[in-house]
Amino acid sequence: MKVRVFVSLKEGVLDPQGKAVGHALAALGFKGVGEVRIGRVVDLDVAAKTADEARKEGEAMAKALLANEVIEDFHVEVVA
């Protein structure tokens, strides 16, 4: 099964990459862009028999390695 893990910085955590992208968009003439936050998406193939097993496996991987829970939030979707 395919699992997708979305990882993003928690609210209140400084996002220097997002700030840089926001400034670059303004410099390119895109007006009215508010706060920009950068995250990442990790797609995984897992050997699970059910969607619930796949989601739990994705959550375990996110907690163990893919997300730093001190400064990041994550959520997991089963996509196939």
Short mmCIF file of N, CA and C in Angstrom, two decimals:
data_model
loop_
_atom_site.label_atom_id
_atom_site.label_comp_id
_atom_site.label_asym_id
_atom_site.label_seq_id
_atom_site.Cartn_x
_atom_site.Cartn_y
_atom_site.Cartn_z
N MET A 1 0.85 -1.18 0.00
CA MET A 1 0.00 0.00 0.00
C MET A 1 0.89 1.24 0.00
N LYS A 2 0.34 2.31 -0.54
CA LYS A 2 1.07 3.58 -0.57
C LYS A 2 0.57 4.49 0.56
N VAL A 3 1.53 5.09 1.23
CA VAL A 3 1.25 6.00 2.33
C VAL A 3 1.93 7.32 2.03
N ARG A 4 1.25 8.41 2.32
CA ARG A 4 1.81 9.74 2.13
C ARG A 4 1.86 10.43 3.49
N VAL A 5 3.06 10.89 3.87
CA VAL A 5 3.26 11.59 5.15
C VAL A 5 3.54 13.05 4.84
N PHE A 6 2.71 13.93 5.38
CA PHE A 6 2.88 15.38 5.24
C PHE A 6 3.52 15.90 6.52
N VAL A 7 4.64 16.61 6.38
CA VAL A 7 5.35 17.15 7.54
C VAL A 7 5.44 18.67 7.38
N SER A 8 5.10 19.40 8.43
CA SER A 8 5.19 20.86 8.38
C SER A 8 5.63 21.38 9.75
N LEU A 9 6.20 22.58 9.73
CA LEU A 9 6.60 23.20 10.99
C LEU A 9 5.38 23.59 11.80
N LYS A 10 5.49 23.47 13.10
CA LYS A 10 4.40 23.89 13.98
C LYS A 10 4.24 25.40 13.92
N GLU A 11 3.03 25.86 14.20
CA GLU A 11 2.78 27.29 14.28
C GLU A 11 3.73 27.89 15.32
N GLY A 12 4.26 29.05 15.01
CA GLY A 12 5.15 29.73 15.94
C GLY A 12 6.61 29.38 15.76
N VAL A 13 6.91 28.35 14.97
CA VAL A 13 8.31 27.98 14.71
C VAL A 13 8.76 28.76 13.49
N LEU A 14 9.89 29.45 13.61
CA LEU A 14 10.43 30.26 12.53
C LEU A 14 10.69 29.39 11.30
N ASP A 15 10.28 29.88 10.13
CA ASP A 15 10.46 29.16 8.87
C ASP A 15 11.30 30.04 7.93
N PRO A 16 12.64 30.01 8.05
CA PRO A 16 13.47 30.87 7.22
C PRO A 16 13.34 30.57 5.72
N GLN A 17 13.13 29.32 5.37
CA GLN A 17 12.95 28.98 3.97
C GLN A 17 11.65 29.59 3.44
N GLY A 18 10.61 29.53 4.22
CA GLY A 18 9.35 30.14 3.84
C GLY A 18 9.48 31.65 3.68
N LYS A 19 10.22 32.29 4.59
CA LYS A 19 10.46 33.74 4.50
C LYS A 19 11.18 34.07 3.20
N ALA A 20 12.22 33.29 2.86
CA ALA A 20 12.99 33.53 1.64
C ALA A 20 12.11 33.39 0.40
N VAL A 21 11.26 32.37 0.38
CA VAL A 21 10.36 32.17 -0.76
C VAL A 21 9.36 33.32 -0.83
N GLY A 22 8.83 33.75 0.29
CA GLY A 22 7.90 34.88 0.32
C GLY A 22 8.52 36.14 -0.24
N HIS A 23 9.77 36.44 0.16
CA HIS A 23 10.48 37.62 -0.35
C HIS A 23 10.74 37.48 -1.86
N ALA A 24 11.12 36.29 -2.30
CA ALA A 24 11.39 36.07 -3.72
C ALA A 24 10.12 36.25 -4.55
N LEU A 25 8.99 35.75 -4.05
CA LEU A 25 7.73 35.93 -4.78
C LEU A 25 7.37 37.41 -4.90
N ALA A 26 7.57 38.16 -3.81
CA ALA A 26 7.29 39.60 -3.85
C ALA A 26 8.22 40.29 -4.84
N ALA A 27 9.48 39.90 -4.86
CA ALA A 27 10.44 40.49 -5.80
C ALA A 27 10.08 40.17 -7.25
N LEU A 28 9.41 39.06 -7.47
CA LEU A 28 8.99 38.67 -8.82
C LEU A 28 7.67 39.33 -9.22
N GLY A 29 7.11 40.13 -8.32
CA GLY A 29 5.90 40.87 -8.66
C GLY A 29 4.61 40.24 -8.19
N PHE A 30 4.68 39.17 -7.43
CA PHE A 30 3.47 38.55 -6.89
C PHE A 30 3.07 39.31 -5.64
N LYS A 31 2.04 40.13 -5.76
CA LYS A 31 1.60 40.97 -4.65
C LYS A 31 0.51 40.25 -3.85
N GLY A 32 0.41 40.60 -2.61
CA GLY A 32 -0.66 40.05 -1.78
C GLY A 32 -0.39 38.67 -1.22
N VAL A 33 0.85 38.19 -1.34
CA VAL A 33 1.19 36.89 -0.76
C VAL A 33 1.45 37.10 0.71
N GLY A 34 0.75 36.37 1.55
CA GLY A 34 0.94 36.48 2.99
C GLY A 34 2.09 35.59 3.45
N GLU A 35 1.93 35.04 4.61
CA GLU A 35 2.97 34.17 5.17
C GLU A 35 3.15 32.92 4.29
N VAL A 36 4.38 32.54 4.08
CA VAL A 36 4.70 31.33 3.32
C VAL A 36 5.34 30.33 4.27
N ARG A 37 4.83 29.11 4.28
CA ARG A 37 5.38 28.04 5.11
C ARG A 37 5.78 26.90 4.18
N ILE A 38 6.94 26.34 4.40
CA ILE A 38 7.45 25.24 3.58
C ILE A 38 7.34 23.95 4.38
N GLY A 39 6.88 22.91 3.74
CA GLY A 39 6.79 21.59 4.36
C GLY A 39 7.35 20.56 3.40
N ARG A 40 7.12 19.31 3.72
CA ARG A 40 7.57 18.26 2.82
C ARG A 40 6.57 17.11 2.81
N VAL A 41 6.63 16.35 1.73
CA VAL A 41 5.76 15.20 1.56
C VAL A 41 6.65 13.99 1.32
N VAL A 42 6.39 12.91 2.05
CA VAL A 42 7.15 11.67 1.89
C VAL A 42 6.17 10.59 1.45
N ASP A 43 6.42 10.01 0.27
CA ASP A 43 5.59 8.90 -0.23
C ASP A 43 6.31 7.59 0.05
N LEU A 44 5.58 6.64 0.60
CA LEU A 44 6.17 5.36 0.99
C LEU A 44 5.31 4.20 0.50
N ASP A 45 5.95 3.12 0.10
CA ASP A 45 5.25 1.86 -0.15
C ASP A 45 5.47 1.01 1.09
N VAL A 46 4.39 0.57 1.71
CA VAL A 46 4.51 -0.27 2.91
C VAL A 46 3.82 -1.60 2.68
N ALA A 47 4.33 -2.62 3.32
CA ALA A 47 3.77 -3.97 3.19
C ALA A 47 2.69 -4.16 4.24
N ALA A 48 1.54 -3.55 3.99
CA ALA A 48 0.42 -3.67 4.92
C ALA A 48 -0.76 -4.29 4.18
N LYS A 49 -1.57 -5.01 4.90
CA LYS A 49 -2.72 -5.67 4.29
C LYS A 49 -3.98 -4.81 4.30
N THR A 50 -4.05 -3.87 5.25
CA THR A 50 -5.23 -3.00 5.36
C THR A 50 -4.80 -1.54 5.40
N ALA A 51 -5.74 -0.67 5.09
CA ALA A 51 -5.45 0.77 5.14
C ALA A 51 -5.12 1.21 6.56
N ASP A 52 -5.78 0.63 7.55
CA ASP A 52 -5.50 0.99 8.94
C ASP A 52 -4.08 0.60 9.33
N GLU A 53 -3.65 -0.60 8.93
CA GLU A 53 -2.26 -1.02 9.19
C GLU A 53 -1.28 -0.09 8.50
N ALA A 54 -1.57 0.29 7.26
CA ALA A 54 -0.68 1.18 6.51
C ALA A 54 -0.57 2.54 7.19
N ARG A 55 -1.69 3.10 7.63
CA ARG A 55 -1.68 4.39 8.32
C ARG A 55 -0.87 4.30 9.61
N LYS A 56 -1.08 3.24 10.39
CA LYS A 56 -0.32 3.08 11.63
C LYS A 56 1.17 2.94 11.36
N GLU A 57 1.53 2.22 10.30
CA GLU A 57 2.94 2.07 9.93
C GLU A 57 3.53 3.43 9.55
N GLY A 58 2.78 4.21 8.77
CA GLY A 58 3.24 5.55 8.40
C GLY A 58 3.41 6.45 9.60
N GLU A 59 2.48 6.38 10.54
CA GLU A 59 2.60 7.18 11.76
C GLU A 59 3.81 6.77 12.58
N ALA A 60 4.07 5.48 12.67
CA ALA A 60 5.24 5.00 13.42
C ALA A 60 6.53 5.49 12.76
N MET A 61 6.58 5.45 11.43
CA MET A 61 7.78 5.93 10.72
C MET A 61 7.97 7.43 10.91
N ALA A 62 6.87 8.17 10.88
CA ALA A 62 6.95 9.62 11.08
C ALA A 62 7.48 9.95 12.47
N LYS A 63 6.96 9.24 13.47
CA LYS A 63 7.42 9.49 14.84
C LYS A 63 8.87 9.08 15.05
N ALA A 64 9.29 8.00 14.39
CA ALA A 64 10.65 7.49 14.59
C ALA A 64 11.70 8.27 13.82
N LEU A 65 11.34 8.79 12.63
CA LEU A 65 12.38 9.37 11.78
C LEU A 65 11.95 10.57 10.95
N LEU A 66 10.77 10.53 10.38
CA LEU A 66 10.41 11.50 9.35
C LEU A 66 10.06 12.88 9.88
N ALA A 67 9.62 12.99 11.12
CA ALA A 67 9.24 14.28 11.70
C ALA A 67 9.90 14.47 13.05
N ASN A 68 10.32 15.70 13.30
CA ASN A 68 10.83 16.08 14.61
C ASN A 68 9.64 16.66 15.37
N GLU A 69 9.04 15.87 16.23
CA GLU A 69 7.79 16.27 16.87
C GLU A 69 7.94 17.46 17.82
N VAL A 70 9.15 17.87 18.12
CA VAL A 70 9.34 19.06 18.95
C VAL A 70 8.96 20.30 18.15
N ILE A 71 9.31 20.33 16.86
CA ILE A 71 9.06 21.53 16.05
C ILE A 71 8.16 21.28 14.84
N GLU A 72 7.78 20.02 14.59
CA GLU A 72 7.01 19.71 13.40
C GLU A 72 5.74 18.93 13.73
N ASP A 73 4.73 19.15 12.91
CA ASP A 73 3.50 18.36 12.93
C ASP A 73 3.51 17.46 11.71
N PHE A 74 2.74 16.39 11.76
CA PHE A 74 2.61 15.54 10.58
C PHE A 74 1.22 14.93 10.54
N HIS A 75 0.82 14.54 9.35
CA HIS A 75 -0.37 13.70 9.22
C HIS A 75 -0.13 12.71 8.09
N VAL A 76 -0.82 11.60 8.18
CA VAL A 76 -0.59 10.45 7.29
C VAL A 76 -1.88 10.16 6.53
N GLU A 77 -1.73 9.92 5.22
CA GLU A 77 -2.85 9.50 4.39
C GLU A 77 -2.48 8.21 3.68
N VAL A 78 -3.41 7.30 3.58
CA VAL A 78 -3.24 6.11 2.75
C VAL A 78 -3.77 6.48 1.38
N VAL A 79 -2.91 6.37 0.35
CA VAL A 79 -3.31 6.83 -0.98
C VAL A 79 -3.60 5.71 -1.96
N ALA A 80 -3.21 4.49 -1.66
CA ALA A 80 -3.52 3.37 -2.56
C ALA A 80 -3.30 2.05 -1.83
#
